[in-house]
PDB file of N, CA, C and O in Angstrom:
ATOM      1  N   MET A   5      20.387  -6.221 -14.925  1.00  0.00           N
ATOM      2  CA  MET A   5      19.662  -5.470 -14.382  1.00  0.00           C
ATOM      3  C   MET A   5      18.350  -6.478 -13.789  1.00  0.00           C
ATOM      4  O   MET A   5      17.772  -7.124 -14.995  1.00  0.00           O
ATOM      5  N   PRO A   6      17.807  -6.411 -12.429  1.00  0.00           N
ATOM      6  CA  PRO A   6      16.790  -7.522 -12.202  1.00  0.00           C
ATOM      7  C   PRO A   6      15.644  -6.685 -12.709  1.00  0.00           C
ATOM      8  O   PRO A   6      15.335  -5.614 -12.675  1.00  0.00           O
ATOM      9  N   PHE A   7      14.816  -7.773 -12.715  1.00  0.00           N
ATOM     10  CA  PHE A   7      13.196  -7.596 -13.562  1.00  0.00           C
ATOM     11  C   PHE A   7      12.200  -7.368 -12.603  1.00  0.00           C
ATOM     12  O   PHE A   7      12.152  -8.431 -11.275  1.00  0.00           O
ATOM     13  N   HIS A   8      11.563  -6.886 -12.127  1.00  0.00           N
ATOM     14  CA  HIS A   8      10.195  -6.826 -11.239  1.00  0.00           C
ATOM     15  C   HIS A   8       9.046  -7.142 -11.640  1.00  0.00           C
ATOM     16  O   HIS A   8       8.582  -6.067 -12.803  1.00  0.00           O
ATOM     17  N   TYR A   9       8.019  -7.718 -10.949  1.00  0.00           N
ATOM     18  CA  TYR A   9       6.630  -7.759 -11.701  1.00  0.00           C
ATOM     19  C   TYR A   9       5.473  -7.573 -10.519  1.00  0.00           C
ATOM     20  O   TYR A   9       5.774  -7.987  -9.609  1.00  0.00           O
ATOM     21  N   HIS A  10       4.641  -6.773 -10.902  1.00  0.00           N
ATOM     22  CA  HIS A  10       3.415  -6.607  -9.816  1.00  0.00           C
ATOM     23  C   HIS A  10       2.187  -6.419 -11.032  1.00  0.00           C
ATOM     24  O   HIS A  10       2.535  -5.913 -11.866  1.00  0.00           O
ATOM     25  N   LYS A  11       1.311  -6.512  -9.930  1.00  0.00           N
ATOM     26  CA  LYS A  11      -0.139  -6.703 -10.641  1.00  0.00           C
ATOM     27  C   LYS A  11      -0.839  -5.724  -9.436  1.00  0.00           C
ATOM     28  O   LYS A  11      -1.117  -6.661  -8.797  1.00  0.00           O
ATOM     29  N   ARG A  12      -1.621  -4.997 -10.597  1.00  0.00           N
ATOM     30  CA  ARG A  12      -2.564  -4.284  -9.570  1.00  0.00           C
ATOM     31  C   ARG A  12      -3.974  -4.426 -10.223  1.00  0.00           C
ATOM     32  O   ARG A  12      -4.111  -4.341 -11.086  1.00  0.00           O
ATOM     33  N   ILE A  13      -4.871  -5.047  -9.213  1.00  0.00           N
ATOM     34  CA  ILE A  13      -6.241  -5.358  -9.157  1.00  0.00           C
ATOM     35  C   ILE A  13      -7.233  -4.497  -8.530  1.00  0.00           C
ATOM     36  O   ILE A  13      -6.920  -4.073  -7.444  1.00  0.00           O
ATOM     37  N   THR A  14      -8.113  -3.912  -9.596  1.00  0.00           N
ATOM     38  CA  THR A  14      -9.135  -2.725  -8.690  1.00  0.00           C
ATOM     39  C   THR A  14     -10.319  -3.664  -8.289  1.00  0.00           C
ATOM     40  O   THR A  14     -11.020  -4.606  -8.887  1.00  0.00           O
ATOM     41  N   VAL A  15     -10.463  -3.752  -6.822  1.00  0.00           N
ATOM     42  CA  VAL A  15     -12.107  -4.091  -6.406  1.00  0.00           C
ATOM     43  C   VAL A  15     -12.951  -3.447  -6.802  1.00  0.00           C
ATOM     44  O   VAL A  15     -13.880  -3.713  -7.069  1.00  0.00           O
ATOM     45  N   ILE A  16     -12.430  -2.082  -6.220  1.00  0.00           N
ATOM     46  CA  ILE A  16     -13.794  -1.155  -6.074  1.00  0.00           C
ATOM     47  C   ILE A  16     -12.981  -0.046  -6.769  1.00  0.00           C
ATOM     48  O   ILE A  16     -11.989   0.603  -6.309  1.00  0.00           O
ATOM     49  N   PRO A  17     -13.645   0.629  -7.905  1.00  0.00           N
ATOM     50  CA  PRO A  17     -12.994   1.305  -8.464  1.00  0.00           C
ATOM     51  C   PRO A  17     -12.814   2.941  -7.538  1.00  0.00           C
ATOM     52  O   PRO A  17     -13.682   3.265  -7.256  1.00  0.00           O
ATOM     53  N   LYS A  18     -11.544   3.768  -7.710  1.00  0.00           N
ATOM     54  CA  LYS A  18     -11.297   4.529  -7.228  1.00  0.00           C
ATOM     55  C   LYS A  18     -11.146   4.205  -5.845  1.00  0.00           C
ATOM     56  O   LYS A  18     -11.325   5.436  -4.743  1.00  0.00           O
ATOM     57  N   LEU A  19     -11.231   3.234  -4.865  1.00  0.00           N
ATOM     58  CA  LEU A  19     -11.360   2.891  -3.359  1.00  0.00           C
ATOM     59  C   LEU A  19     -10.393   2.301  -3.142  1.00  0.00           C
ATOM     60  O   LEU A  19      -9.854   2.026  -2.284  1.00  0.00           O
ATOM     61  N   LEU A  20     -10.536   1.036  -3.813  1.00  0.00           N
ATOM     62  CA  LEU A  20     -10.168  -0.191  -2.872  1.00  0.00           C
ATOM     63  C   LEU A  20      -9.052  -0.920  -4.164  1.00  0.00           C
ATOM     64  O   LEU A  20      -9.928  -1.565  -5.077  1.00  0.00           O
ATOM     65  N   HIS A  21      -7.514  -1.355  -3.871  1.00  0.00           N
ATOM     66  CA  HIS A  21      -7.040  -2.142  -5.071  1.00  0.00           C
ATOM     67  C   HIS A  21      -6.058  -2.853  -4.219  1.00  0.00           C
ATOM     68  O   HIS A  21      -5.608  -2.837  -2.873  1.00  0.00           O
ATOM     69  N   VAL A  22      -6.057  -4.159  -4.882  1.00  0.00           N
ATOM     70  CA  VAL A  22      -5.269  -5.065  -4.525  1.00  0.00           C
ATOM     71  C   VAL A  22      -3.796  -5.445  -5.277  1.00  0.00           C
ATOM     72  O   VAL A  22      -3.983  -5.337  -6.447  1.00  0.00           O
ATOM     73  N   THR A  23      -2.651  -5.447  -5.265  1.00  0.00           N
ATOM     74  CA  THR A  23      -1.489  -5.539  -5.642  1.00  0.00           C
ATOM     75  C   THR A  23      -0.761  -6.781  -4.912  1.00  0.00           C
ATOM     76  O   THR A  23      -0.468  -7.102  -4.192  1.00  0.00           O
ATOM     77  N   ILE A  24      -0.374  -7.743  -6.385  1.00  0.00           N
ATOM     78  CA  ILE A  24       0.337  -8.756  -6.222  1.00  0.00           C
ATOM     79  C   ILE A  24       1.445  -8.407  -7.017  1.00  0.00           C
ATOM     80  O   ILE A  24       2.002  -8.088  -8.002  1.00  0.00           O
ATOM     81  N   SER A  25       2.675  -9.070  -5.985  1.00  0.00           N
ATOM     82  CA  SER A  25       3.942  -9.368  -6.567  1.00  0.00           C
ATOM     83  C   SER A  25       4.664 -10.618  -6.371  1.00  0.00           C
ATOM     84  O   SER A  25       4.279 -11.330  -5.342  1.00  0.00           O
ATOM     85  N   ARG A  26       5.762 -10.528  -6.366  1.00  0.00           N
ATOM     86  CA  ARG A  26       6.583 -12.173  -6.218  1.00  0.00           C
ATOM     87  C   ARG A  26       6.830 -12.053  -4.711  1.00  0.00           C
ATOM     88  O   ARG A  26       7.246 -12.813  -4.509  1.00  0.00           O
ATOM     89  N   HIS A  27       6.697 -10.928  -4.042  1.00  0.00           N
ATOM     90  CA  HIS A  27       6.915 -11.142  -2.715  1.00  0.00           C
ATOM     91  C   HIS A  27       5.958 -11.335  -1.613  1.00  0.00           C
ATOM     92  O   HIS A  27       5.682 -11.023  -0.541  1.00  0.00           O
ATOM     93  N   GLY A  28       4.945 -11.230  -2.746  1.00  0.00           N
ATOM     94  CA  GLY A  28       3.279 -11.499  -1.653  1.00  0.00           C
ATOM     95  C   GLY A  28       2.207 -10.542  -2.190  1.00  0.00           C
ATOM     96  O   GLY A  28       2.492 -10.134  -3.149  1.00  0.00           O
ATOM     97  N   TRP A  29       1.524 -10.137  -1.370  1.00  0.00           N
ATOM     98  CA  TRP A  29       0.343  -9.096  -1.683  1.00  0.00           C
ATOM     99  C   TRP A  29       0.275  -7.849  -0.586  1.00  0.00           C
ATOM    100  O   TRP A  29       0.717  -8.184   0.510  1.00  0.00           O
ATOM    101  N   SER A  30      -0.520  -6.855  -1.098  1.00  0.00           N
ATOM    102  CA  SER A  30      -0.963  -5.823  -0.476  1.00  0.00           C
ATOM    103  C   SER A  30      -2.028  -5.221  -1.013  1.00  0.00           C
ATOM    104  O   SER A  30      -2.657  -5.606  -2.142  1.00  0.00           O
ATOM    105  N   TRP A  31      -2.696  -4.452   0.011  1.00  0.00           N
ATOM    106  CA  TRP A  31      -3.744  -3.879  -0.451  1.00  0.00           C
ATOM    107  C   TRP A  31      -3.803  -2.286  -0.128  1.00  0.00           C
ATOM    108  O   TRP A  31      -2.719  -1.777   0.647  1.00  0.00           O
ATOM    109  N   SER A  32      -4.542  -1.142  -0.892  1.00  0.00           N
ATOM    110  CA  SER A  32      -4.726   0.157  -0.486  1.00  0.00           C
ATOM    111  C   SER A  32      -6.506   0.598  -0.253  1.00  0.00           C
ATOM    112  O   SER A  32      -6.939   0.146  -1.608  1.00  0.00           O
ATOM    113  N   LEU A  33      -6.586   1.418   0.519  1.00  0.00           N
ATOM    114  CA  LEU A  33      -7.980   1.797   0.447  1.00  0.00           C
ATOM    115  C   LEU A  33      -7.898   3.232   0.598  1.00  0.00           C
ATOM    116  O   LEU A  33      -7.519   3.788   1.230  1.00  0.00           O
ATOM    117  N   GLY A  34      -8.495   3.834  -0.242  1.00  0.00           N
ATOM    118  CA  GLY A  34      -8.983   5.365  -0.277  1.00  0.00           C
ATOM    119  C   GLY A  34      -8.599   5.865  -1.763  1.00  0.00           C
ATOM    120  O   GLY A  34      -8.264   5.354  -2.785  1.00  0.00           O
ATOM    121  N   GLY A  35      -8.550   7.222  -1.998  1.00  0.00           N
ATOM    122  CA  GLY A  35      -8.129   7.944  -3.090  1.00  0.00           C
ATOM    123  C   GLY A  35      -6.772   8.842  -3.009  1.00  0.00           C
ATOM    124  O   GLY A  35      -5.990   8.424  -2.301  1.00  0.00           O
ATOM    125  N   ARG A  36      -6.530   9.369  -3.978  1.00  0.00           N
ATOM    126  CA  ARG A  36      -5.256  10.142  -4.020  1.00  0.00           C
ATOM    127  C   ARG A  36      -4.964  11.064  -3.175  1.00  0.00           C
ATOM    128  O   ARG A  36      -3.575  11.519  -2.683  1.00  0.00           O
ATOM    129  N   ARG A  37      -6.207  11.986  -2.494  1.00  0.00           N
ATOM    130  CA  ARG A  37      -5.712  12.711  -1.147  1.00  0.00           C
ATOM    131  C   ARG A  37      -5.089  12.046  -0.249  1.00  0.00           C
ATOM    132  O   ARG A  37      -5.124  12.735   0.935  1.00  0.00           O
ATOM    133  N   ALA A  38      -6.006  10.849  -0.095  1.00  0.00           N
ATOM    134  CA  ALA A  38      -5.915  10.335   1.755  1.00  0.00           C
ATOM    135  C   ALA A  38      -5.869   8.672   1.012  1.00  0.00           C
ATOM    136  O   ALA A  38      -6.866   8.141   1.146  1.00  0.00           O
ATOM    137  N   HIS A  39      -5.187   7.758   2.117  1.00  0.00           N
ATOM    138  CA  HIS A  39      -5.295   6.520   1.575  1.00  0.00           C
ATOM    139  C   HIS A  39      -4.640   5.792   2.862  1.00  0.00           C
ATOM    140  O   HIS A  39      -3.929   6.192   3.557  1.00  0.00           O
ATOM    141  N   ILE A  40      -5.106   4.710   3.158  1.00  0.00           N
ATOM    142  CA  ILE A  40      -4.167   3.659   3.524  1.00  0.00           C
ATOM    143  C   ILE A  40      -3.756   2.589   3.427  1.00  0.00           C
ATOM    144  O   ILE A  40      -4.328   1.765   2.309  1.00  0.00           O
ATOM    145  N   THR A  41      -2.844   1.323   3.765  1.00  0.00           N
ATOM    146  CA  THR A  41      -2.401   0.593   3.187  1.00  0.00           C
ATOM    147  C   THR A  41      -1.838  -0.589   4.007  1.00  0.00           C
ATOM    148  O   THR A  41      -2.011   0.143   5.476  1.00  0.00           O
ATOM    149  N   GLY A  42      -1.768  -1.695   3.654  1.00  0.00           N
ATOM    150  CA  GLY A  42      -1.682  -2.864   4.515  1.00  0.00           C
ATOM    151  C   GLY A  42      -0.837  -3.972   3.488  1.00  0.00           C
ATOM    152  O   GLY A  42      -1.358  -4.060   2.386  1.00  0.00           O
ATOM    153  N   ASP A  43      -0.124  -5.094   4.148  1.00  0.00           N
ATOM    154  CA  ASP A  43       0.447  -5.907   3.596  1.00  0.00           C
ATOM    155  C   ASP A  43       0.032  -7.271   4.344  1.00  0.00           C
ATOM    156  O   ASP A  43      -0.780  -7.239   5.434  1.00  0.00           O
ATOM    157  N   ARG A  44       0.565  -8.439   3.829  1.00  0.00           N
ATOM    158  CA  ARG A  44       0.233  -9.916   4.282  1.00  0.00           C
ATOM    159  C   ARG A  44       1.099  -9.940   5.625  1.00  0.00           C
ATOM    160  O   ARG A  44       0.866 -10.826   6.555  1.00  0.00           O
ATOM    161  N   ARG A  45       2.329  -9.222   5.920  1.00  0.00           N
ATOM    162  CA  ARG A  45       2.894  -9.362   7.263  1.00  0.00           C
ATOM    163  C   ARG A  45       2.466  -8.780   8.389  1.00  0.00           C
ATOM    164  O   ARG A  45       2.740  -8.658   9.416  1.00  0.00           O
ATOM    165  N   GLY A  46       0.964  -7.888   8.105  1.00  0.00           N
ATOM    166  CA  GLY A  46       0.637  -6.780   9.278  1.00  0.00           C
ATOM    167  C   GLY A  46       1.287  -5.465   9.225  1.00  0.00           C
ATOM    168  O   GLY A  46       0.596  -4.819  10.173  1.00  0.00           O
ATOM    169  N   ALA A  47       2.081  -5.263   8.071  1.00  0.00           N
ATOM    170  CA  ALA A  47       2.535  -3.412   8.022  1.00  0.00           C
ATOM    171  C   ALA A  47       1.246  -3.008   7.615  1.00  0.00           C
ATOM    172  O   ALA A  47       0.681  -3.397   6.708  1.00  0.00           O
ATOM    173  N   ARG A  48       1.217  -1.729   8.435  1.00  0.00           N
ATOM    174  CA  ARG A  48       0.196  -0.732   8.274  1.00  0.00           C
ATOM    175  C   ARG A  48       0.882   0.877   7.791  1.00  0.00           C
ATOM    176  O   ARG A  48       2.063   1.143   8.230  1.00  0.00           O
ATOM    177  N   GLY A  49       0.057   1.169   6.954  1.00  0.00           N
ATOM    178  CA  GLY A  49       0.563   3.050   6.799  1.00  0.00           C
ATOM    179  C   GLY A  49      -0.738   3.726   6.211  1.00  0.00           C
ATOM    180  O   GLY A  49      -1.466   3.016   6.114  1.00  0.00           O
ATOM    181  N   GLY A  50      -0.148   4.793   6.090  1.00  0.00           N
ATOM    182  CA  GLY A  50      -1.299   5.949   5.317  1.00  0.00           C
ATOM    183  C   GLY A  50      -0.716   7.192   4.958  1.00  0.00           C
ATOM    184  O   GLY A  50       0.343   7.324   5.327  1.00  0.00           O
ATOM    185  N   ALA A  51      -1.097   7.849   4.156  1.00  0.00           N
ATOM    186  CA  ALA A  51      -0.713   9.120   3.683  1.00  0.00           C
ATOM    187  C   ALA A  51      -1.772   9.941   3.368  1.00  0.00           C
ATOM    188  O   ALA A  51      -2.944   9.579   3.005  1.00  0.00           O
ATOM    189  N   VAL A  52      -1.636  11.679   3.681  1.00  0.00           N
ATOM    190  CA  VAL A  52      -2.152  12.526   3.451  1.00  0.00           C
ATOM    191  C   VAL A  52      -1.549  13.492   2.714  1.00  0.00           C
ATOM    192  O   VAL A  52      -0.963  14.114   2.993  1.00  0.00           O
ATOM    193  N   ARG A  53      -2.446  13.507   1.434  1.00  0.00           N
ATOM    194  CA  ARG A  53      -1.676  14.878   0.984  1.00  0.00           C
ATOM    195  C   ARG A  53      -1.970  16.146   1.287  1.00  0.00           C
ATOM    196  O   ARG A  53      -3.184  16.310   1.459  1.00  0.00           O
ATOM    197  N   LEU A  54      -1.157  17.056   1.277  1.00  0.00           N
ATOM    198  CA  LEU A  54      -1.508  18.386   1.856  1.00  0.00           C
ATOM    199  C   LEU A  54      -1.402  19.425   0.998  1.00  0.00           C
ATOM    200  O   LEU A  54      -0.717  19.090  -0.168  1.00  0.00           O
ATOM    201  N   PRO A  55      -1.917  20.646   1.075  1.00  0.00           N
ATOM    202  CA  PRO A  55      -1.668  22.067   0.028  1.00  0.00           C
ATOM    203  C   PRO A  55      -0.336  22.051  -0.009  1.00  0.00           C
ATOM    204  O   PRO A  55       0.489  21.972   0.836  1.00  0.00           O
ATOM    205  N   GLY A  56       0.064  22.669  -1.225  1.00  0.00           N
ATOM    206  CA  GLY A  56       1.529  23.203  -1.459  1.00  0.00           C
ATOM    207  C   GLY A  56       2.812  22.094  -1.753  1.00  0.00           C
ATOM    208  O   GLY A  56       3.719  22.016  -1.780  1.00  0.00           O
ATOM    209  N   GLY A  57       2.074  20.815  -2.284  1.00  0.00           N
ATOM    210  CA  GLY A  57       2.564  19.605  -2.671  1.00  0.00           C
ATOM    211  C   GLY A  57       3.694  18.909  -1.577  1.00  0.00           C
ATOM    212  O   GLY A  57       4.236  18.110  -1.821  1.00  0.00           O
ATOM    213  N   PHE A  58       2.910  18.926  -0.202  1.00  0.00           N
ATOM    214  CA  PHE A  58       3.534  18.170   0.866  1.00  0.00           C
ATOM    215  C   PHE A  58       2.660  16.895   1.206  1.00  0.00           C
ATOM    216  O   PHE A  58       1.422  16.899   1.055  1.00  0.00           O
ATOM    217  N   THR A  59       2.999  15.877   1.790  1.00  0.00           N
ATOM    218  CA  THR A  59       2.631  14.867   1.698  1.00  0.00           C
ATOM    219  C   THR A  59       2.863  14.080   3.544  1.00  0.00           C
ATOM    220  O   THR A  59       4.021  14.382   3.711  1.00  0.00           O
ATOM    221  N   LEU A  60       1.906  13.788   4.162  1.00  0.00           N
ATOM    222  CA  LEU A  60       2.165  13.466   5.522  1.00  0.00           C
ATOM    223  C   LEU A  60       1.697  12.256   5.394  1.00  0.00           C
ATOM    224  O   LEU A  60       0.678  11.187   5.025  1.00  0.00           O
ATOM    225  N   ARG A  61       3.115  11.135   5.647  1.00  0.00           N
ATOM    226  CA  ARG A  61       2.573   9.723   6.002  1.00  0.00           C
ATOM    227  C   ARG A  61       3.148   9.350   7.131  1.00  0.00           C
ATOM    228  O   ARG A  61       4.087   9.809   8.127  1.00  0.00           O
ATOM    229  N   ARG A  62       2.631   8.030   7.486  1.00  0.00           N
ATOM    230  CA  ARG A  62       2.811   7.118   8.506  1.00  0.00           C
ATOM    231  C   ARG A  62       2.593   5.815   8.315  1.00  0.00           C
ATOM    232  O   ARG A  62       1.783   5.263   7.909  1.00  0.00           O
ATOM    233  N   ASP A  63       3.676   4.933   8.635  1.00  0.00           N
ATOM    234  CA  ASP A  63       4.444   3.869   8.596  1.00  0.00           C
ATOM    235  C   ASP A  63       4.411   3.072   9.611  1.00  0.00           C
ATOM    236  O   ASP A  63       4.965   3.626  10.865  1.00  0.00           O
ATOM    237  N   ARG A  64       3.731   1.945   9.888  1.00  0.00           N
ATOM    238  CA  ARG A  64       3.596   1.163  11.082  1.00  0.00           C
ATOM    239  C   ARG A  64       4.078  -0.314  10.924  1.00  0.00           C
ATOM    240  O   ARG A  64       3.124  -0.944  10.088  1.00  0.00           O
ATOM    241  N   ARG A  65       4.640  -1.149  11.855  1.00  0.00           N
ATOM    242  CA  ARG A  65       4.977  -2.771  10.927  1.00  0.00           C
ATOM    243  C   ARG A  65       4.422  -3.217  12.789  1.00  0.00           C
ATOM    244  O   ARG A  65       4.431  -2.843  13.771  1.00  0.00           O
ATOM    245  N   ARG A  66       4.034  -4.370  12.169  1.00  0.00           N
ATOM    246  CA  ARG A  66       3.063  -5.060  13.213  1.00  0.00           C
ATOM    247  C   ARG A  66       4.628  -5.737  14.246  1.00  0.00           C
ATOM    248  O   ARG A  66       5.356  -6.390  13.240  1.00  0.00           O
ATOM    249  N   HIS A  67       4.620  -5.659  15.552  1.00  0.00           N
ATOM    250  CA  HIS A  67       5.548  -6.207  16.230  1.00  0.00           C
ATOM    251  C   HIS A  67       4.929  -7.570  16.901  1.00  0.00           C
ATOM    252  O   HIS A  67       3.941  -7.618  17.474  1.00  0.00           O
ATOM    253  N   HIS A  68       5.948  -8.535  16.710  1.00  0.00           N
ATOM    254  CA  HIS A  68       6.084  -9.751  17.395  1.00  0.00           C
ATOM    255  C   HIS A  68       6.558  -9.832  18.133  1.00  0.00           C
ATOM    256  O   HIS A  68       7.599  -9.609  18.985  1.00  0.00           O
ATOM    257  N   HIS A  69       6.026 -10.226  19.602  1.00  0.00           N
ATOM    258  CA  HIS A  69       6.313 -10.568  20.802  1.00  0.00           C
ATOM    259  C   HIS A  69       6.969 -12.117  21.276  1.00  0.00           C
ATOM    260  O   HIS A  69       6.267 -12.997  20.670  1.00  0.00           O
TER     261      HIS A  69
END
């Protein structure tokens, strides 16, 4: 059973968080209804919660040429 560690640091309450794990770091900007995220590799994503329990998500990776 592998162990996973992460630490979530609140930079601005209910708005900006940074998460640190053994794989690197990521950030999250926004609240429960809508937020955007990113990580150290350039991946970006976002989510919007819709009425009725639905969530609209969009994830995008940075492409290296």
